[in-house]
Short mmCIF file of C-alpha atoms in Angstrom, two decimals:
data_model
loop_
_atom_site.label_atom_id
_atom_site.label_comp_id
_atom_site.label_asym_id
_atom_site.label_seq_id
_atom_site.Cartn_x
_atom_site.Cartn_y
_atom_site.Cartn_z
CA MET P 259 -69.22 183.45 200.54
CA PHE P 260 -66.08 185.45 199.79
CA THR P 261 -66.88 188.93 198.69
CA ILE P 262 -64.88 191.82 197.39
CA ARG P 263 -65.13 193.48 200.78
CA SER P 264 -63.66 190.36 202.34
CA ALA P 265 -60.83 190.48 199.93
CA LYS P 266 -60.04 194.02 200.89
CA ARG P 267 -60.21 193.13 204.60
CA ILE P 268 -57.68 190.22 204.06
CA SER P 269 -55.36 192.63 202.18
CA GLN P 270 -55.41 194.97 205.37
CA LEU P 271 -54.83 192.16 207.81
CA TYR P 272 -51.84 190.54 206.09
CA PRO P 273 -48.57 192.35 205.36
CA TRP P 274 -48.22 190.98 201.93
CA ASN P 275 -47.93 193.04 198.74
CA CYS P 276 -51.41 192.31 197.47
CA ALA P 277 -53.16 193.47 194.41
CA LEU P 278 -56.91 193.43 193.97
CA THR P 279 -57.77 192.88 190.36
CA ALA P 280 -61.20 191.82 189.01
CA GLY P 281 -62.15 190.45 192.39
CA LYS P 282 -58.99 188.28 192.89
CA VAL P 283 -56.30 188.81 195.51
CA ARG P 284 -52.70 188.12 194.32
CA ARG P 285 -50.21 187.09 196.91
CA PRO P 286 -47.62 184.34 197.48
CA PHE P 287 -50.67 181.97 197.72
CA LYS P 288 -52.47 181.17 194.52
CA HIS P 289 -56.30 181.76 194.76
CA GLU P 290 -58.90 180.64 192.36
CA PHE P 291 -62.38 181.97 192.47
CA ASN P 292 -65.64 180.49 191.11
CA PRO P 293 -68.38 182.90 189.86
CA ASN P 294 -69.71 183.09 193.41
CA TYR P 295 -66.26 184.08 194.76
CA CYS P 296 -65.83 180.93 196.77
CA PHE P 297 -62.27 180.83 198.10
CA LYS P 298 -60.09 177.97 196.80
CA TRP P 299 -56.47 177.67 197.95
CA THR P 300 -53.50 176.11 196.26
CA ALA P 301 -50.28 176.65 198.18
CA THR P 302 -47.23 177.69 196.13
CA SER P 303 -43.85 179.03 196.90
CA SER P 304 -42.78 182.51 195.98
CA ALA P 305 -41.30 181.08 192.70
CA GLY P 306 -44.63 179.78 191.69
CA VAL P 307 -43.82 176.07 192.39
CA LYS P 308 -46.64 174.10 194.01
CA LEU P 309 -45.78 172.94 197.45
CA HIS P 310 -48.54 170.34 197.74
CA PRO P 311 -49.52 169.23 194.22
CA GLU P 312 -51.76 166.38 193.46
CA SER P 313 -49.58 163.42 192.74
CA LYS P 314 -49.34 162.53 189.10
CA GLU P 315 -46.96 159.65 189.51
CA LYS P 316 -48.07 156.21 188.25
CA LEU P 317 -48.77 153.49 190.78
CA ALA P 318 -45.51 151.68 189.93
CA SER P 319 -43.37 154.85 190.59
CA ARG P 320 -45.12 155.44 193.88
CA LEU P 321 -44.62 151.84 194.98
CA VAL P 322 -40.98 151.96 194.25
CA ASN P 323 -40.59 155.36 195.84
CA SER P 324 -42.25 153.98 198.99
CA ALA P 325 -39.94 150.96 199.24
CA PRO P 326 -37.14 150.82 201.71
CA ALA P 327 -34.30 153.22 200.69
CA GLN P 328 -31.77 150.36 200.59
CA ILE P 329 -33.58 148.51 197.69
CA GLN P 330 -34.95 151.45 195.82
CA PRO P 331 -31.83 151.79 193.58
CA TYR P 332 -32.05 148.16 192.59
CA LEU P 333 -35.75 148.44 191.75
CA LYS P 334 -34.98 151.46 189.67
CA LEU P 335 -32.06 149.61 188.02
CA MET P 336 -34.42 147.04 186.76
CA ARG P 337 -36.97 149.76 185.80
CA LEU P 338 -39.78 148.54 188.02
CA ASP P 339 -40.85 152.17 188.29
CA ARG P 340 -41.44 152.15 184.52
CA PRO P 341 -43.26 148.91 183.79
CA VAL P 342 -44.17 149.68 180.15
CA GLY P 343 -40.96 147.93 179.03
CA SER P 344 -42.00 144.74 180.88
CA TRP P 345 -45.41 144.83 179.12
CA LEU P 346 -43.70 145.37 175.75
CA LEU P 347 -41.59 142.27 176.46
CA TYR P 348 -44.45 140.27 177.79
CA TRP P 349 -47.01 140.78 174.95
CA PRO P 350 -45.11 138.81 172.33
CA VAL P 351 -44.88 135.84 174.69
CA SER P 352 -48.61 136.00 175.40
CA TRP P 353 -49.33 136.15 171.50
CA GLY P 354 -47.32 132.91 171.16
CA ILE P 355 -49.21 131.24 174.00
CA ALA P 356 -52.55 132.29 172.64
CA SER P 357 -51.67 131.32 169.12
CA ALA P 358 -50.93 127.69 170.30
CA ALA P 359 -54.16 127.43 172.27
CA SER P 360 -56.28 124.63 170.98
CA PRO P 361 -59.71 125.65 169.10
CA GLY P 362 -62.43 126.33 171.60
CA CYS P 363 -59.93 126.87 174.52
CA ILE P 364 -58.62 129.86 176.27
CA PRO P 365 -54.79 130.41 176.55
CA ASP P 366 -53.04 128.45 179.30
CA LEU P 367 -53.32 130.71 182.40
CA TYR P 368 -50.49 129.07 184.15
CA LEU P 369 -48.07 129.70 181.32
CA LEU P 370 -49.31 133.19 180.95
CA THR P 371 -48.51 133.88 184.64
CA LEU P 372 -45.24 132.14 184.61
CA CYS P 373 -44.05 133.98 181.51
CA GLY P 374 -45.33 137.18 182.94
CA LEU P 375 -42.93 136.78 185.85
CA GLY P 376 -40.22 135.82 183.48
CA ALA P 377 -40.84 138.95 181.37
CA VAL P 378 -40.44 141.27 184.43
CA VAL P 379 -37.26 139.55 185.61
CA MET P 380 -35.56 139.35 182.22
CA ARG P 381 -36.53 142.84 181.23
CA GLY P 382 -34.92 143.93 184.54
CA ALA P 383 -31.77 141.84 183.71
CA GLY P 384 -31.69 143.45 180.25
CA CYS P 385 -31.84 146.95 181.79
CA THR P 386 -29.14 146.09 184.18
CA ILE P 387 -26.81 144.80 181.38
CA ASN P 388 -27.69 147.85 179.37
CA ASP P 389 -26.75 150.32 182.24
CA MET P 390 -23.54 148.43 182.85
CA TRP P 391 -22.44 148.86 179.27
CA ASP P 392 -23.74 152.39 178.98
CA ARG P 393 -22.96 154.01 182.32
CA ASP P 394 -20.45 156.46 180.79
CA ILE P 395 -22.92 157.34 178.02
CA ASP P 396 -25.86 157.73 180.32
CA ALA P 397 -23.90 160.39 182.33
CA LYS P 398 -23.92 162.61 179.25
CA VAL P 399 -27.66 162.24 178.41
CA LYS P 400 -30.06 164.40 180.38
CA ARG P 401 -32.83 161.71 180.55
CA THR P 402 -30.50 159.05 181.91
CA LYS P 403 -27.96 160.89 184.02
CA ASP P 404 -29.72 159.98 187.29
CA ARG P 405 -29.76 156.20 186.79
CA PRO P 406 -28.38 154.19 189.71
CA LEU P 407 -25.10 153.26 188.09
CA VAL P 408 -24.41 156.73 187.05
CA ASN P 409 -25.18 158.67 190.26
CA GLY P 410 -23.46 156.14 192.44
CA ASP P 411 -26.39 154.55 194.27
CA VAL P 412 -25.23 151.09 192.98
CA SER P 413 -21.61 150.17 192.32
CA LEU P 414 -20.56 148.13 189.33
CA GLN P 415 -19.67 145.15 191.54
CA LYS P 416 -23.09 145.21 193.19
CA ALA P 417 -24.84 145.51 189.79
CA VAL P 418 -23.02 142.28 188.69
CA VAL P 419 -24.23 140.41 191.73
CA PHE P 420 -27.82 141.76 191.25
CA LEU P 421 -27.59 140.71 187.58
CA ALA P 422 -26.60 137.18 188.57
CA ALA P 423 -29.50 137.01 190.93
CA GLN P 424 -32.00 138.15 188.20
CA LEU P 425 -30.61 135.69 185.68
CA SER P 426 -30.93 132.89 188.27
CA VAL P 427 -34.61 133.73 188.79
CA GLY P 428 -35.13 133.88 184.98
CA LEU P 429 -33.48 130.44 184.66
CA ALA P 430 -35.72 129.02 187.41
CA VAL P 431 -38.68 130.20 185.42
CA LEU P 432 -37.32 128.87 182.19
CA LEU P 433 -36.73 125.42 183.69
CA GLN P 434 -40.42 125.06 184.27
CA LEU P 435 -40.88 124.70 180.49
CA ASN P 436 -40.18 121.73 178.20
CA TRP P 437 -36.64 121.12 177.01
CA TYR P 438 -37.21 122.61 173.47
CA SER P 439 -38.37 125.84 175.06
CA ILE P 440 -35.50 125.77 177.54
CA GLU P 441 -33.01 125.65 174.68
CA LEU P 442 -34.91 128.17 172.69
CA GLY P 443 -35.08 130.61 175.59
CA ALA P 444 -31.44 130.25 176.52
CA SER P 445 -30.39 130.98 172.91
CA SER P 446 -31.88 134.54 173.20
CA LEU P 447 -29.36 135.55 176.00
CA ALA P 448 -26.79 136.40 173.27
CA LEU P 449 -29.11 139.04 171.84
CA VAL P 450 -29.83 140.56 175.28
CA ILE P 451 -26.10 140.89 175.99
CA VAL P 452 -25.12 142.21 172.54
CA TYR P 453 -27.97 144.77 172.05
CA PRO P 454 -26.60 147.56 174.20
CA LEU P 455 -23.40 147.51 172.16
CA MET P 456 -25.14 147.87 168.80
CA LYS P 457 -25.76 151.64 169.17
CA ARG P 458 -22.01 152.20 168.93
CA PHE P 459 -21.62 150.47 165.58
CA THR P 460 -24.90 150.65 163.60
CA TYR P 461 -27.89 152.94 163.06
CA TRP P 462 -30.10 149.88 163.51
CA PRO P 463 -29.91 148.91 167.35
CA GLN P 464 -33.74 148.97 167.28
CA PHE P 465 -33.70 146.00 164.90
CA VAL P 466 -31.43 143.96 167.25
CA LEU P 467 -33.76 145.00 170.11
CA GLY P 468 -36.72 143.71 168.12
CA LEU P 469 -34.97 140.38 167.66
CA ALA P 470 -34.50 140.03 171.46
CA PHE P 471 -37.80 141.54 172.62
CA ASN P 472 -40.01 139.45 170.40
CA TRP P 473 -38.20 136.16 170.90
CA GLY P 474 -41.06 135.37 173.27
CA ALA P 475 -43.43 134.92 170.42
CA LEU P 476 -41.47 131.72 169.57
CA LEU P 477 -40.96 130.70 173.22
CA GLY P 478 -44.61 131.09 174.12
CA TYR P 479 -45.82 128.95 171.28
CA SER P 480 -43.25 126.20 171.98
CA ALA P 481 -44.09 126.25 175.68
CA VAL P 482 -47.50 124.95 174.78
CA THR P 483 -46.79 122.62 171.87
CA GLY P 484 -43.20 121.57 172.41
CA SER P 485 -42.06 122.93 169.07
CA ILE P 486 -42.78 125.93 166.72
CA ASP P 487 -44.77 126.09 163.60
CA PRO P 488 -42.65 128.35 161.26
CA THR P 489 -45.65 129.17 159.03
CA ILE P 490 -47.47 130.69 162.20
CA CYS P 491 -44.60 131.83 164.45
CA LEU P 492 -42.23 133.42 162.00
CA PRO P 493 -44.68 135.91 160.58
CA LEU P 494 -45.82 136.72 164.15
CA TYR P 495 -42.16 137.16 165.21
CA PHE P 496 -41.46 139.36 162.21
CA SER P 497 -44.40 141.52 162.91
CA GLY P 498 -43.20 142.01 166.47
CA VAL P 499 -39.69 143.03 165.19
CA CYS P 500 -41.34 145.65 162.94
CA TRP P 501 -43.39 146.85 165.92
CA THR P 502 -40.33 147.31 168.10
CA ILE P 503 -38.58 149.31 165.51
CA ILE P 504 -41.63 151.58 165.35
CA TYR P 505 -42.01 152.22 169.06
CA ASP P 506 -38.27 152.25 169.94
CA THR P 507 -37.59 154.73 167.13
CA ILE P 508 -40.24 156.99 168.67
CA TYR P 509 -38.54 156.48 172.08
CA ALA P 510 -35.11 157.25 170.69
CA HIS P 511 -36.26 160.55 169.38
CA GLN P 512 -36.30 161.80 173.00
CA ASP P 513 -32.48 161.51 173.12
CA ARG P 514 -31.73 162.33 169.41
CA LEU P 515 -29.80 165.51 169.96
CA ASP P 516 -27.80 164.10 172.98
CA ASP P 517 -26.97 160.97 170.94
CA LEU P 518 -25.71 163.10 168.02
CA SER P 519 -23.48 165.14 170.27
CA ILE P 520 -21.83 161.93 171.80
CA GLY P 521 -21.76 159.88 168.59
CA ILE P 522 -24.44 157.32 169.53
CA LYS P 523 -26.35 155.83 166.62
CA SER P 524 -30.09 154.96 166.24
CA THR P 525 -32.87 154.60 163.76
CA ALA P 526 -34.21 157.98 165.05
CA ILE P 527 -31.02 159.62 163.80
CA LYS P 528 -31.03 157.66 160.56
CA PHE P 529 -34.69 158.36 159.70
CA ASN P 530 -34.58 161.97 161.00
CA GLU P 531 -37.16 164.00 159.20
CA ASP P 532 -38.20 161.00 157.20
CA THR P 533 -39.28 159.18 160.41
CA LYS P 534 -43.02 159.16 159.65
CA LEU P 535 -42.38 157.63 156.23
CA TRP P 536 -40.18 154.87 157.67
CA LEU P 537 -42.53 154.09 160.39
CA GLY P 538 -45.43 153.91 158.00
CA GLY P 539 -43.47 151.34 155.90
CA PHE P 540 -42.72 149.24 158.99
CA SER P 541 -46.41 149.48 160.03
CA VAL P 542 -47.44 148.03 156.61
CA LEU P 543 -44.95 145.24 157.07
CA MET P 544 -46.27 144.61 160.66
CA ILE P 545 -49.84 144.37 159.53
CA SER P 546 -49.15 142.23 156.50
CA SER P 547 -47.24 139.81 158.64
CA LEU P 548 -50.02 139.63 161.26
CA ILE P 549 -52.52 138.80 158.44
CA ALA P 550 -50.18 136.05 157.11
CA SER P 551 -49.83 134.56 160.61
CA GLY P 552 -53.63 134.65 161.15
CA ILE P 553 -54.31 133.01 157.77
CA MET P 554 -51.86 130.17 158.56
CA ASN P 555 -53.35 129.77 162.02
CA ALA P 556 -56.91 129.68 160.52
CA GLN P 557 -57.89 132.59 162.80
CA MET P 558 -61.47 133.78 163.19
CA TRP P 559 -62.93 137.31 162.77
CA PRO P 560 -61.88 138.66 166.20
CA TYR P 561 -58.26 138.41 165.16
CA TYR P 562 -58.86 140.61 162.03
CA VAL P 563 -60.88 143.06 163.92
CA ALA P 564 -57.98 143.43 166.33
CA THR P 565 -55.57 143.72 163.41
CA GLY P 566 -57.75 146.53 162.03
CA ALA P 567 -57.75 148.32 165.36
CA ILE P 568 -53.98 148.08 165.54
CA SER P 569 -53.76 149.57 162.01
CA ALA P 570 -55.87 152.52 163.13
CA HIS P 571 -53.80 152.99 166.34
CA LEU P 572 -50.54 152.99 164.32
CA ALA P 573 -51.93 155.35 161.68
CA GLN P 574 -53.18 157.82 164.32
CA GLN P 575 -49.92 157.52 166.30
CA ILE P 576 -47.62 158.26 163.37
CA ALA P 577 -49.82 161.00 161.83
CA THR P 578 -49.86 162.98 165.13
CA LEU P 579 -46.16 162.22 166.15
CA ASN P 580 -44.03 165.22 166.92
CA ILE P 581 -40.49 163.98 166.76
CA ASN P 582 -39.21 167.21 168.18
CA ASN P 583 -41.41 167.05 171.36
CA ALA P 584 -39.96 164.59 173.91
CA LYS P 585 -43.15 164.45 175.93
CA ASP P 586 -45.18 163.51 172.87
CA CYS P 587 -42.66 160.81 171.98
CA SER P 588 -42.89 159.48 175.44
CA ARG P 589 -46.69 159.35 175.35
CA LYS P 590 -46.72 157.65 171.98
CA PHE P 591 -44.12 155.08 173.13
CA ILE P 592 -46.11 154.26 176.20
CA SER P 593 -49.42 153.91 174.10
CA ASN P 594 -47.94 150.92 172.28
CA SER P 595 -48.61 148.72 175.18
CA TRP P 596 -52.21 148.84 174.07
CA ILE P 597 -51.28 147.45 170.74
CA GLY P 598 -49.86 144.29 172.42
CA PHE P 599 -53.08 143.96 174.54
CA ILE P 600 -55.47 144.36 171.55
CA LEU P 601 -53.51 141.77 169.54
CA PHE P 602 -53.57 139.29 172.47
CA CYS P 603 -57.27 139.67 172.89
CA GLY P 604 -57.75 139.13 169.09
CA ILE P 605 -55.67 136.03 169.05
CA ALA P 606 -57.24 134.57 172.19
CA LEU P 607 -60.81 135.31 171.05
CA GLY P 608 -60.10 134.02 167.50
CA ARG P 609 -58.91 130.70 168.84
CA TYR P 610 -61.71 130.43 171.44
CA LEU P 611 -64.41 130.89 168.82
CA LYS P 612 -62.95 128.53 166.33
CA ASP P 613 -65.07 125.35 165.84
CA ASN P 614 -63.55 121.99 166.23
CA SER P 615 -65.46 118.65 166.10
CA ASN P 616 -63.05 117.29 168.52
CA SER P 617 -62.90 120.27 170.85
CA LYS P 618 -63.86 118.23 173.95
CA ASN P 619 -60.96 115.96 173.54
CA VAL P 620 -58.59 118.76 172.63
CA LYS P 621 -59.60 120.65 175.82
CA ILE P 622 -58.61 117.71 177.95
CA GLU P 623 -55.34 117.32 176.12
CA THR P 624 -54.55 121.01 176.42
CA LYS P 625 -55.03 120.96 180.19
CA ALA P 626 -52.76 117.92 180.56
CA ALA P 627 -50.08 119.24 178.17
CA PRO P 628 -48.35 121.71 180.46
CA ILE P 629 -47.92 118.87 183.21
CA HIS P 630 -46.54 116.41 180.59
CA LEU P 631 -44.11 118.99 179.12
CA MET P 632 -42.83 120.07 182.53
CA HIS P 633 -41.76 116.46 183.33
CA GLU P 634 -40.08 115.70 180.01
#
């Protein structure tokens, strides 16, 4: 037990400028006492900065930071230390795959895994392209001034080579699909290349990002069926575009003041103090489109339960959003990955629970379909 007398004794033994106040000793080491005066140490510097804090980094950041020093800049260039972007790109693909699943069947696990790999690689390629276009702008923004192309960890020439390698892997993934999906996937590359330029010319770069990020909803559906059903896929795609405008507007509010000072445009700047009103409108459009897609796909009750949960999440997110607090904007942005997960579960369960008198035959055809499509 650590007593008041012990505290006095310590103050005599150590040549620190200590003050004994209410049973606590104050010195360059921070002490915390429980009601029984048990002694708990947390080492800090004289400036009050913790020397050995409990790590709060996410697993992805820790893995990237523990990688060999030579490859760390490339992992950061493709944002592997911030995987939320890969999830946001992946979820629309998973929606399309799940929407195309035959009644009574779960989504194709092979395609889900394959498209997951594609999402990580292509998101990395998109980030590389973005940083190549924006390296001069990023140097003027506090949040982005330490990116590899800005601080010199990766040269422009090496970034081009790295981009070519990523696109090669992405193409290898795409070639595993049927020819319709290959053509559909390749056509999205123009959006990936053009998006970083949009912030220089329009206040709606988030709309272009939505077109690019949610292309996977069409690609995932066609990967299963060999084509798209416009009545199902287009409302699903449009809902994803609205969703992207919502979460990326929140994200853009982190840099609003920097963007204003250097002349960069975004929906965050356009919406400004009316952001919540605009986001509420896009939320209504998103939910309406999801309902339309569900009706056309003859979805079951789990789908609509998921849609209701998404509505509640969006309402809470927008109501509590503080556009002037960068940390709050970051937390709200990251939370959107749960929306993608909830919708995927709703679509998958809805298709699985759907009755079909020929479900046995459909299951057999579904298992064989990916093999047939891969050899077209």
